[in-house]
Tab-separated table of C-alpha atoms and ligand atoms in Angstrom:
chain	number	residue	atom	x	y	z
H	1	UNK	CA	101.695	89.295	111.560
H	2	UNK	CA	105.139	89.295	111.815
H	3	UNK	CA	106.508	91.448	108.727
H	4	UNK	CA	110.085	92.503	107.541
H	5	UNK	CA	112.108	95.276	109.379
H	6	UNK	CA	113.813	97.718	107.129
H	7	UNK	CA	116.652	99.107	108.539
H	8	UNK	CA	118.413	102.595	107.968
H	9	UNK	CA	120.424	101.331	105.523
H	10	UNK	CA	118.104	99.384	103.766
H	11	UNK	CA	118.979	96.704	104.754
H	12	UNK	CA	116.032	93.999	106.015
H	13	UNK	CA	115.353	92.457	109.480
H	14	UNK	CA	113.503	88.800	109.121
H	15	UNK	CA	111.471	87.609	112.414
H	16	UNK	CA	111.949	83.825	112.510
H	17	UNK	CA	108.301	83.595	111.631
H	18	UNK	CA	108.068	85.905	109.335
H	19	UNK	CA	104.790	87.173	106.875
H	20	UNK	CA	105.569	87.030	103.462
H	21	UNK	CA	102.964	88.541	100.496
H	22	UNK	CA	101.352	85.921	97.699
H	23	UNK	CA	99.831	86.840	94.947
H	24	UNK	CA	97.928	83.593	93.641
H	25	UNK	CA	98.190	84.775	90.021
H	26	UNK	CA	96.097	84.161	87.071
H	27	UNK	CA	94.919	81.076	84.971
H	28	UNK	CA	97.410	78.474	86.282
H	29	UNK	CA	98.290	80.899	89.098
H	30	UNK	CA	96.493	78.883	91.870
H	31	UNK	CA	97.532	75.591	90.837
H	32	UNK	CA	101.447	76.096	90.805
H	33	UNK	CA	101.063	78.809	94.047
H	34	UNK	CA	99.516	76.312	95.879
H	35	UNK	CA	102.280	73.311	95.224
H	36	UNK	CA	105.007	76.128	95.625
H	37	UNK	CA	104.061	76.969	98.954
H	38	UNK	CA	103.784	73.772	100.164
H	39	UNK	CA	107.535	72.682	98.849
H	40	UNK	CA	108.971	76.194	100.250
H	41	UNK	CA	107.106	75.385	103.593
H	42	UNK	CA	108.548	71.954	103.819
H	43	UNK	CA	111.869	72.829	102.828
H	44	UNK	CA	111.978	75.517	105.224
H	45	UNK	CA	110.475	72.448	108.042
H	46	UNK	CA	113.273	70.465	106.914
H	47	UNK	CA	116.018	72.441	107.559
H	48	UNK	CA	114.917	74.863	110.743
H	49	UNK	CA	112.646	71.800	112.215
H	50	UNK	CA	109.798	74.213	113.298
H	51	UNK	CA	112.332	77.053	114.645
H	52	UNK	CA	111.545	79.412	111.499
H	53	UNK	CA	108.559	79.463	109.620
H	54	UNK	CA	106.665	81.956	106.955
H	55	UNK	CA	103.261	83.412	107.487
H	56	UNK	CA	101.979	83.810	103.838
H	57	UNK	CA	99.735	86.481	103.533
H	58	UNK	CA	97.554	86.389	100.535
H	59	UNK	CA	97.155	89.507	98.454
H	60	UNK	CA	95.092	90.516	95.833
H	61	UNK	CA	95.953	91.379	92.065
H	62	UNK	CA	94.612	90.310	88.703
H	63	UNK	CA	91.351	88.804	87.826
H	64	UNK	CA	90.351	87.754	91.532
H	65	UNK	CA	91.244	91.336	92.590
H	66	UNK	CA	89.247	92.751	89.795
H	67	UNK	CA	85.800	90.390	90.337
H	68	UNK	CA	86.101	91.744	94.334
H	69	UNK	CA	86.975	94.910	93.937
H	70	UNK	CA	86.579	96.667	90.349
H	71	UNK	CA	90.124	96.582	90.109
H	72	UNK	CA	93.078	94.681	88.867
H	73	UNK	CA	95.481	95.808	91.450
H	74	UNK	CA	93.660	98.210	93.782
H	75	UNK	CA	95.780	100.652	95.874
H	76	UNK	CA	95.123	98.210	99.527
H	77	UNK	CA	97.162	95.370	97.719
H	78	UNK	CA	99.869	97.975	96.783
H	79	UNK	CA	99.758	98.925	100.798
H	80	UNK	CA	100.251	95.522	101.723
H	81	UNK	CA	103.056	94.344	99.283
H	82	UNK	CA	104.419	97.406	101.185
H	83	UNK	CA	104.257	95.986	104.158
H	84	UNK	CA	105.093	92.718	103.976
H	85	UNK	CA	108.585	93.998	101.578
H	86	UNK	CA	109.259	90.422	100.315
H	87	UNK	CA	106.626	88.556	98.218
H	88	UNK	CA	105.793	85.967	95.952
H	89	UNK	CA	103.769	85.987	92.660
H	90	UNK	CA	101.792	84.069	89.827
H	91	UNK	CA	101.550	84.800	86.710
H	92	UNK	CA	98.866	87.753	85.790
H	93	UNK	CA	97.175	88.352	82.761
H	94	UNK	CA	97.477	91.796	81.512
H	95	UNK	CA	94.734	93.711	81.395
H	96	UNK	CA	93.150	95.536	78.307
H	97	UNK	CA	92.914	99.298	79.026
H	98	UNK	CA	92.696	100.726	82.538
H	99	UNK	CA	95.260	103.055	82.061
H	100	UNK	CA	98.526	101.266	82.304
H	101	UNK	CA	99.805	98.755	80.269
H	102	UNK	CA	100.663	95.736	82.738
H	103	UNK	CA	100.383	95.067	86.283
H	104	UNK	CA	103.925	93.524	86.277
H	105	UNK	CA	105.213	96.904	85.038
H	106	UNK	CA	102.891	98.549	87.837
H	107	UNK	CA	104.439	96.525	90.867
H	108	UNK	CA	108.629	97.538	88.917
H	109	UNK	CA	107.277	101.193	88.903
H	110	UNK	CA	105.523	101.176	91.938
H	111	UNK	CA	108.767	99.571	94.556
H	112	UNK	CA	111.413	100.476	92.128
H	113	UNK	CA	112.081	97.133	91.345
H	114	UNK	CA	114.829	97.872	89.460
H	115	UNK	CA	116.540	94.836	88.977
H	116	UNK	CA	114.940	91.725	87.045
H	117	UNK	CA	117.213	88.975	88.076
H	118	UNK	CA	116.785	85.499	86.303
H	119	UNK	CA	119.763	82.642	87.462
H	120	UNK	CA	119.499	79.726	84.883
H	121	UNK	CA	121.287	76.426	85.383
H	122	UNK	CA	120.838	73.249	84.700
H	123	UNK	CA	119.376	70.204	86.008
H	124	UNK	CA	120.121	66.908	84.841
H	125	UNK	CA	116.923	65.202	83.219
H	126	UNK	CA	115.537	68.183	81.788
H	127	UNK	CA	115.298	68.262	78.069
H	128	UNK	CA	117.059	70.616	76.409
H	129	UNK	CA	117.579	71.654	72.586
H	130	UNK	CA	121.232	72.218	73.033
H	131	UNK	CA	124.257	69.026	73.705
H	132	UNK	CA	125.991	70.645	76.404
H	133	UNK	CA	123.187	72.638	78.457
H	134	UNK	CA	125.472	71.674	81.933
H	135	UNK	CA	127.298	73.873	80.747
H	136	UNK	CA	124.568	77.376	81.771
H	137	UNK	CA	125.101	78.411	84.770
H	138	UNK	CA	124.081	81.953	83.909
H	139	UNK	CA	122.431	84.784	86.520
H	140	UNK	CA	120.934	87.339	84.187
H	141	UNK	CA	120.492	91.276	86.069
H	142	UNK	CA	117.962	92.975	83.621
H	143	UNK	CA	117.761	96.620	84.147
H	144	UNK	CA	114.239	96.839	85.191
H	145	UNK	CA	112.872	100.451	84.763
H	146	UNK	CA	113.996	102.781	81.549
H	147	UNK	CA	115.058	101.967	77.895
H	148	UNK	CA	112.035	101.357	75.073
H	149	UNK	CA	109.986	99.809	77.962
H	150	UNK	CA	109.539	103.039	79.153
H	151	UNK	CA	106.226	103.379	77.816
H	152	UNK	CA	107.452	106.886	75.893
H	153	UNK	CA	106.094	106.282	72.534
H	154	UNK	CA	103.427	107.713	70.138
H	155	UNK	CA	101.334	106.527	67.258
H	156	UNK	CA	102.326	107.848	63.878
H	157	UNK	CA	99.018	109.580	63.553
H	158	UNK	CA	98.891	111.350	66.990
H	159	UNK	CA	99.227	115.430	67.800
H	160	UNK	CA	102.627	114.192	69.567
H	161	UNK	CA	104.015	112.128	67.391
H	162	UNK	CA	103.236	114.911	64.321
H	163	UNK	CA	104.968	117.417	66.588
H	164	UNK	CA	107.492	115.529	67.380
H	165	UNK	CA	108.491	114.760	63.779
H	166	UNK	CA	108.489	118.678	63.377
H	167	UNK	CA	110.625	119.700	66.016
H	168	UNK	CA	112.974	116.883	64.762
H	169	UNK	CA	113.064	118.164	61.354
H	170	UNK	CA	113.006	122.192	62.442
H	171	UNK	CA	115.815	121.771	64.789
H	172	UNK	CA	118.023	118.563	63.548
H	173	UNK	CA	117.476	118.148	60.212
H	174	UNK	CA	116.101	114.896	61.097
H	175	UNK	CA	113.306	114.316	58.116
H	176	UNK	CA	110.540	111.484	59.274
H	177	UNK	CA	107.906	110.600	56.819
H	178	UNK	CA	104.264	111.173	57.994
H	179	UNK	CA	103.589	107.817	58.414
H	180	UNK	CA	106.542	107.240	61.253
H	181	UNK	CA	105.569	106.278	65.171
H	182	UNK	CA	108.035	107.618	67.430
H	183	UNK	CA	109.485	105.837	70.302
H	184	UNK	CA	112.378	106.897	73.171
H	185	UNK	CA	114.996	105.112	74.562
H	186	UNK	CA	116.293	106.631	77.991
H	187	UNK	CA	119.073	104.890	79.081
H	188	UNK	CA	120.454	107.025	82.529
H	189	UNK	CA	123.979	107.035	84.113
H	190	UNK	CA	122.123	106.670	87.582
H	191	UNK	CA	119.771	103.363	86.774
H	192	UNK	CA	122.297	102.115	84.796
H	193	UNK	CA	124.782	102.630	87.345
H	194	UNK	CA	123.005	101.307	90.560
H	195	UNK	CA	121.858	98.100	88.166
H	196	UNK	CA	125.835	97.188	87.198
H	197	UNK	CA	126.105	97.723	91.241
H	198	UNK	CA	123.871	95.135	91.940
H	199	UNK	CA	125.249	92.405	89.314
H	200	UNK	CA	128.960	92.756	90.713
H	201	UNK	CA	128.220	93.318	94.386
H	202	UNK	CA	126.220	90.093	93.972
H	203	UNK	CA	129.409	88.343	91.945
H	204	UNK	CA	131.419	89.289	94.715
H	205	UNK	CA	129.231	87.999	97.108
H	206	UNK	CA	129.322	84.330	95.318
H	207	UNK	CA	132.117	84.573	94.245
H	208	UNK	CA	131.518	84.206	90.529
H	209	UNK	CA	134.144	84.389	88.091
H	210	UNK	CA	133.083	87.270	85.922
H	211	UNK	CA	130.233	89.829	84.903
H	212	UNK	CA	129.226	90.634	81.462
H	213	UNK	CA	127.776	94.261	79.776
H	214	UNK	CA	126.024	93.518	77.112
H	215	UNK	CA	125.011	96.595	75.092
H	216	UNK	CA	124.320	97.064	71.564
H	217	UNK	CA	126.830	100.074	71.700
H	218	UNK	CA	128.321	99.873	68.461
H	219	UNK	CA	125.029	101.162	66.793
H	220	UNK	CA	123.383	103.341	69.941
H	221	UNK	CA	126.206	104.789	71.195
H	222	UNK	CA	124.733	107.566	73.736
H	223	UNK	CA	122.082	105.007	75.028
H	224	UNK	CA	123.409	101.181	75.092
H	225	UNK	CA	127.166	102.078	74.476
H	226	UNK	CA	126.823	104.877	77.635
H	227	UNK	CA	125.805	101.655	79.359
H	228	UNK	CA	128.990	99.948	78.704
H	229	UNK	CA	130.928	102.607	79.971
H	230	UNK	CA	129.184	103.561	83.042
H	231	UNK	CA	129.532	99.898	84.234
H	232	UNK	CA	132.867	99.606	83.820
H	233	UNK	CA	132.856	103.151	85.655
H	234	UNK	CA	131.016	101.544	88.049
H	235	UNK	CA	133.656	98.473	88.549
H	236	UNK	CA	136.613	100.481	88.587
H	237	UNK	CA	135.374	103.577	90.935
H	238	UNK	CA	134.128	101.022	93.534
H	239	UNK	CA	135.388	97.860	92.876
H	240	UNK	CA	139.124	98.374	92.341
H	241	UNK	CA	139.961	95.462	94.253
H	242	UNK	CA	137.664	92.738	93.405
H	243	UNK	CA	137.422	93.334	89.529
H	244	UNK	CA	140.096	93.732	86.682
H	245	UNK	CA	139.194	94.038	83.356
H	246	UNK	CA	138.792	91.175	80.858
H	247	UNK	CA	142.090	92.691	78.760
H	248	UNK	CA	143.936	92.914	82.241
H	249	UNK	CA	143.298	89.702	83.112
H	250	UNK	CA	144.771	88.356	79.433
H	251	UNK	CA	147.958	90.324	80.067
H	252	UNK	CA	148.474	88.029	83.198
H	253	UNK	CA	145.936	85.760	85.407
H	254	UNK	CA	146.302	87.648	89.072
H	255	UNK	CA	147.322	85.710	91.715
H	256	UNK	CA	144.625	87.154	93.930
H	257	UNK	CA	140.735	86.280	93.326
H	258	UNK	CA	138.886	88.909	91.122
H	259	UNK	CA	135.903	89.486	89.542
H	260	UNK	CA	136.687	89.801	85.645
H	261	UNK	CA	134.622	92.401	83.897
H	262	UNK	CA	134.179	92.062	80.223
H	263	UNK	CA	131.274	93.374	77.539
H	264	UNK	CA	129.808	91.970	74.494
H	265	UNK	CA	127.931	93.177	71.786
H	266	UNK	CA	124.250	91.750	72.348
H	267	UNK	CA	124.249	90.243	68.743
H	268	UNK	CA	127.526	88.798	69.307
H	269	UNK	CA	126.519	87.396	72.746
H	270	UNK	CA	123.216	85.426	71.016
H	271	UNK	CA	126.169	83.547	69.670
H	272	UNK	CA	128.265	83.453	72.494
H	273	UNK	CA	125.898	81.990	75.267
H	274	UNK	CA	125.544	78.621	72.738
H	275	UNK	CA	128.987	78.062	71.310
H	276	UNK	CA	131.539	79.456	74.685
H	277	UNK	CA	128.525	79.060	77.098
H	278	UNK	CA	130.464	78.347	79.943
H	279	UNK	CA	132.570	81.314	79.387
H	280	UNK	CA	129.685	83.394	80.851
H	281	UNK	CA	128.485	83.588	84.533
H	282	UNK	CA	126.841	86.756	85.706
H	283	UNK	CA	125.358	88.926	82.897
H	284	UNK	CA	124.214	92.486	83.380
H	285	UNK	CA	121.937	94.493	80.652
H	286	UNK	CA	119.316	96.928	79.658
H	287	UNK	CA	116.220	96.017	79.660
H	288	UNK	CA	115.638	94.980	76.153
H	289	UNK	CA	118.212	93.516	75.488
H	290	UNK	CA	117.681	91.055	79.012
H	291	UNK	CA	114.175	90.395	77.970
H	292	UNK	CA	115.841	88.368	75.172
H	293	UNK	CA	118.580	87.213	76.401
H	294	UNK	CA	116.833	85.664	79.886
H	295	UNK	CA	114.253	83.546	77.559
H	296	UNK	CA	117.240	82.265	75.064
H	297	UNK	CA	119.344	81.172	78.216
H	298	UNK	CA	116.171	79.952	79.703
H	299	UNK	CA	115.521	77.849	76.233
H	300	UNK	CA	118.988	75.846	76.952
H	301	UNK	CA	117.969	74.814	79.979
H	302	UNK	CA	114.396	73.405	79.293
H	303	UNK	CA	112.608	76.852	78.557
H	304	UNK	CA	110.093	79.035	80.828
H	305	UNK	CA	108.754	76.914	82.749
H	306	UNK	CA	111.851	76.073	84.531
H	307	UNK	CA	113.420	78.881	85.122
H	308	UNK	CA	112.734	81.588	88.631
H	309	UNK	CA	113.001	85.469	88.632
H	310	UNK	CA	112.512	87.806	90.671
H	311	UNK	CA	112.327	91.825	90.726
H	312	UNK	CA	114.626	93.440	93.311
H	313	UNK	CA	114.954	97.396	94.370
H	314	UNK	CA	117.435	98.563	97.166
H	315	UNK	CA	114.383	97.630	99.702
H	316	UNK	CA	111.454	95.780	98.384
H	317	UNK	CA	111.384	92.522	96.226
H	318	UNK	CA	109.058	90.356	94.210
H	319	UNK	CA	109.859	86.507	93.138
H	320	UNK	CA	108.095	85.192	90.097
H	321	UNK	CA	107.087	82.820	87.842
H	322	UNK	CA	108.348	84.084	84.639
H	323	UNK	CA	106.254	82.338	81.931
H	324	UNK	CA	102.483	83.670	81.748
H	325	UNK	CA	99.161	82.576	82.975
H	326	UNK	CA	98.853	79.564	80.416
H	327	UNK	CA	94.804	80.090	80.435
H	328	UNK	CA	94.068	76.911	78.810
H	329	UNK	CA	95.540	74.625	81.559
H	330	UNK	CA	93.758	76.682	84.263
H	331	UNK	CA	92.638	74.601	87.076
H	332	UNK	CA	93.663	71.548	85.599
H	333	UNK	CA	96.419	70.695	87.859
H	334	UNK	CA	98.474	69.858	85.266
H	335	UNK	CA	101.374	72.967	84.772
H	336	UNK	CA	104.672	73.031	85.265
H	337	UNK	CA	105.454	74.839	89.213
H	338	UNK	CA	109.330	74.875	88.789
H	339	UNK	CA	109.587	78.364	87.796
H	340	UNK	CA	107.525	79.794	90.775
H	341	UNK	CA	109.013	76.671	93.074
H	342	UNK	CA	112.526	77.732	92.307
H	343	UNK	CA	111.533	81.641	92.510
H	344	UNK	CA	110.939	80.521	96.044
H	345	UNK	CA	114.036	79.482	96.652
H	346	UNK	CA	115.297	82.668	95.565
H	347	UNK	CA	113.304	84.135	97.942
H	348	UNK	CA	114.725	81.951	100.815
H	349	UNK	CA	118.299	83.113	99.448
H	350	UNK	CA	117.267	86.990	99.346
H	351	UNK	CA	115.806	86.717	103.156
H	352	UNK	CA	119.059	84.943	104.078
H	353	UNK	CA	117.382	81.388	104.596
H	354	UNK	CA	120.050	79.433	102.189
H	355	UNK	CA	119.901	76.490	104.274
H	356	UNK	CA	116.131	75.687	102.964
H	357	UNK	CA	117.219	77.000	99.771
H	358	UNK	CA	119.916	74.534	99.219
H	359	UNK	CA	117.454	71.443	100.493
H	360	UNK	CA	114.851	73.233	97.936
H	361	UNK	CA	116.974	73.232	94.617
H	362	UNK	CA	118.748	69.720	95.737
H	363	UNK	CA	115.076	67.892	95.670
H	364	UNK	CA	113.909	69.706	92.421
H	365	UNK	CA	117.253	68.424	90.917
H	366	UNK	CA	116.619	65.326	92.386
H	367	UNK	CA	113.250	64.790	91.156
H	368	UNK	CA	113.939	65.768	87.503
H	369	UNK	CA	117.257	63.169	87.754
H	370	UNK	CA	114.580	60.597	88.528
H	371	UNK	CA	112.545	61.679	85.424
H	372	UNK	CA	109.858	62.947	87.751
H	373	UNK	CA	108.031	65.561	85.449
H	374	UNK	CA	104.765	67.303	84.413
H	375	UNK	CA	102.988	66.940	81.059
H	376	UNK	CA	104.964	69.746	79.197
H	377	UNK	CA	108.420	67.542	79.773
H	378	UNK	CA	106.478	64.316	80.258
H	379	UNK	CA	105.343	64.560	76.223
H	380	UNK	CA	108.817	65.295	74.924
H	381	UNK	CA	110.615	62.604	77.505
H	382	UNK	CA	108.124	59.780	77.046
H	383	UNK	CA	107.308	59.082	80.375
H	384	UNK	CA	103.692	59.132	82.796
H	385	UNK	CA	103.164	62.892	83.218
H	386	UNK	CA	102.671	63.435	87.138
H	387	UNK	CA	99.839	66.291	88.102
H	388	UNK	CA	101.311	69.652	89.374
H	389	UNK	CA	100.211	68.861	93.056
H	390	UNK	CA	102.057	65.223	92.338
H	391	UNK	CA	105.008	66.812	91.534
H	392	UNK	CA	105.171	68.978	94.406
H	393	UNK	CA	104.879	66.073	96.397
H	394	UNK	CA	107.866	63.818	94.770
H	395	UNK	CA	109.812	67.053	95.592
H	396	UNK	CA	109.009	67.093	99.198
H	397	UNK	CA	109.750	63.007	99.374
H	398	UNK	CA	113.330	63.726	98.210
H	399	UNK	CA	114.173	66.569	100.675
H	400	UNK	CA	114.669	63.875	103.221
H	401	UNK	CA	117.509	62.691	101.244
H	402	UNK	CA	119.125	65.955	100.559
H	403	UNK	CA	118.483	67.523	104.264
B	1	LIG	P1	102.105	81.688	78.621
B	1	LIG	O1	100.992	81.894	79.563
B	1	LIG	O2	103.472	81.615	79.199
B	1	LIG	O3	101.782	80.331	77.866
B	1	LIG	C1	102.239	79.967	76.595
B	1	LIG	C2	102.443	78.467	76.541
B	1	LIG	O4	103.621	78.131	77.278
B	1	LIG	C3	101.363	77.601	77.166
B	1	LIG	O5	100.266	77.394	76.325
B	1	LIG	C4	102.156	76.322	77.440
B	1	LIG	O6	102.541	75.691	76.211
B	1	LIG	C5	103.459	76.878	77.952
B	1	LIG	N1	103.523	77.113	79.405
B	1	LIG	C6	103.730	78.310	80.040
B	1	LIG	N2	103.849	78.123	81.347
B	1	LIG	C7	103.724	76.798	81.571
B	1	LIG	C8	103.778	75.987	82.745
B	1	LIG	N3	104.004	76.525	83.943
B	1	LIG	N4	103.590	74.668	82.617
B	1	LIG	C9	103.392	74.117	81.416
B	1	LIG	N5	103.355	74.821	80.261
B	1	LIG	C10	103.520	76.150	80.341
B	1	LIG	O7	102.131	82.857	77.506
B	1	LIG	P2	100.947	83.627	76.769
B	1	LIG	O8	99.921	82.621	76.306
B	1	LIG	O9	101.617	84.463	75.774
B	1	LIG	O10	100.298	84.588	77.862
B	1	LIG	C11	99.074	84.339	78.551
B	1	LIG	C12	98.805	85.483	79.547
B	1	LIG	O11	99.878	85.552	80.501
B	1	LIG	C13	98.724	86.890	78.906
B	1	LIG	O12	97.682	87.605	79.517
B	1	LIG	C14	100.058	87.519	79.241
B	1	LIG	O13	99.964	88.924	79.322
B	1	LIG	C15	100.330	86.904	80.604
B	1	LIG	N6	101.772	86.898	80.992
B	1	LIG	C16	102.048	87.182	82.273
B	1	LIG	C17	103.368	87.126	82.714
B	1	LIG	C18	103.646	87.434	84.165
B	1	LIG	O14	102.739	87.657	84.925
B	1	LIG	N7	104.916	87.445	84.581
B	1	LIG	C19	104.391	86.750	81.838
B	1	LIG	C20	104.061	86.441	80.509
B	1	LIG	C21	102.728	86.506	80.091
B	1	LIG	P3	101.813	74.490	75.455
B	1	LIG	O15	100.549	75.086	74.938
B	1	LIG	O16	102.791	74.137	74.381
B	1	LIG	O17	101.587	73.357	76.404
């Protein structure tokens, strides 16, 4: 095995041949992880010709784990996600009870995953509810780790939730009535902070034309409007020179490149992303907020299926499909792989393999252009629905073409 360095500063060393951790996933897990790794293992052939190459190393989680081992996502798999520091996952189903409430939240938790990142563009061929959907080119950075997700909440009828309403009312004057469930929102200066970081470092790096806060502020001030402000802290403590502020940037376009910063009221920005949609580039959010807003961008360009994620901390990262485990089509051969196809091209990106990622992307928007789809797009387009592995396949044919 050849795994990932990490380096003082975090940052990572790739071997040329280079192990990378797959978890298989759930339901349709196997199905679209098996035509995934086949079209990242061509499109890496493609463009390296046999001088780099990727080692997958299969790890366990979710039901498979569980029939083996008596667990969903026993503490070995945990060990070697360590090691291997990049991976590559399926969808899992959540499990009832066990103590936490989903293994996705487990792995976030566990590697500080603290940024969900979701780019959504468009290819043409894809049906989409919206006339211009072209015009998404969106890259969503969902803060990953606080906010209601938390977990901190209590039933109305437990000891904590009673006391809590009693300390509230003793101390605040804030009267609950008895039948009120209690949950917390921690939003944090620091995991807000490090999560606007990560959005603008990575505008900079692509040069994108702006990054968006999107906070519910005018309602939670201390919590989603704090957000606001520590990311445009964030922008003007340590990004002087690349950003200027959206009002800046009205009083007179700069003559020099800059990243323009601007917020939006999450309400607002529903609106925004379908009637100015091309006004909007790289978004950055708390974490409820980005849980909506990722699937309604997603919807423009031809829903969950389509579009890749992937979690990201300041050393370890996991790609994903981002829709669920779609039981009913399990084993079927018959879901959509884009999602977890194009998560692997993110993964090429984040290891620094962008040649392969480019020859990746280029044959999925080939294929779609030549209305090559699976049954979810077939039924709406009116054309023969291709199986998963088939579309895999017509995806590898066209890399020749893009290479
Ligand atoms: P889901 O698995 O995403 O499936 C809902 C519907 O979406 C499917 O019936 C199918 O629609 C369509 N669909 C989703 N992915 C597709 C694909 N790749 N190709 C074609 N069609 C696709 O959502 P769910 O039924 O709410 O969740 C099922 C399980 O997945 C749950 O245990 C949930 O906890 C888990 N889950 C896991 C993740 C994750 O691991 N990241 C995310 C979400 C949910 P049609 O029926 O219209 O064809």
């Amino acid at each position: 095995m050849s795994y990932i360095q990490v380096k003082e500063d975090s940052s990572i060393e790739v071997p040329d041949n280079t192990t990378i951790g797959f978890i298989e996933g759930d339901g349709i897990g196997p199905d679209i992880s098996r035509t995934a790794i086949s079209v990242v293992n061509s499109a890496i052939e493609m463009a390296y010709k046999g001088s780099k190459s990727i080692e997958w190393r299969k790890i366990l989680a979710g039901d498979d784990a569980f029939e083996k081992t008596g667990k969903h996502l026993p503490q070995e798999s945990l060990d070697e996600l360590k090691r291997c520091v990049v991976s590559i996952k399926g969808p899992l189903t959540t499990p009832i009870g066990e103590g936490f409430r989903s293994l996705n939240v487990t792995m976030r938790q566990y590697f500080d995953l603290y940024a969900n990142v979701r780019p959504m563009k468009y290819f043409p061929g894809v049906p989409s509810p919206v006339k211009n959907p072209e015009k998404v080119d969106m890259i969503v950075f969902r803060e990953n780790t606080e906010d209601l997700y938390a977990g901190i909440e209590w039933r109305y009828d437990s000891e904590e939730a009673k006391k809590l309403r009693w300390y509230l009312k003793d101390n605040f004057q804030v009267k609950l009535t008895d039948d009120t469930g209690i949950g917390i929102k921690p939003i944090s200066r620091f995991k807000s902070q490090r999560l606007v970081r990560k959005a603008i470092q990575y505008a900079i790096a692509n040069r994108r034309k702006s990054v968006t806060l999107v906070h519910k502020g005018n309602i939670m001030k201390y919590t989603e409007g704090a957000f606001k402000e520590w990311g445009y802290e964030v922008a003007s403590s340590e990004f002087r020179d690349q950003t200027i502020t959206e009002e800046e940037y009205l009083k007179g376009t700069p003559t020099a490149w800059r990243v323009v910063m601007k917020d939006r009221i999450t309400d607002n920005m529903f609106q925004q992303i379908l009637t100015r949609t091309d006004e909007y580039d790289v978004i950055a959010t708390t974490n409820l907020n980005g849980d909506y807003l990722s699937d309604a961008i997603a919807a423009q360009v031809g829903g969950l299926g389509i579009a890749p994620g992937g979690n990201i901390g300041d050393v370890y990262a996991i790609f994903e499909a981002v829709h669920g485990t779609a039981p009913k089509y399990a084993g079927m051969d018959v879901a959509n792989p884009t999602s977890l196809i194009l998560s692997g091209g993110m993964l090429l990106r984040h290891i620094g393999w962008t040649e392969a990622a480019d020859i990746l992307e280029s044959a999925v928007a080939l294929a779609y252009s030549d209305q090559k789809v699976t049954q979810d797009l077939a039924r709406i387009l009116n054309v023969k629905p291709l199986l998963c592995s088939e579309f895999g396949e017509e995806i590898v044919k066209r890399m020749k073409t893009v290479s």
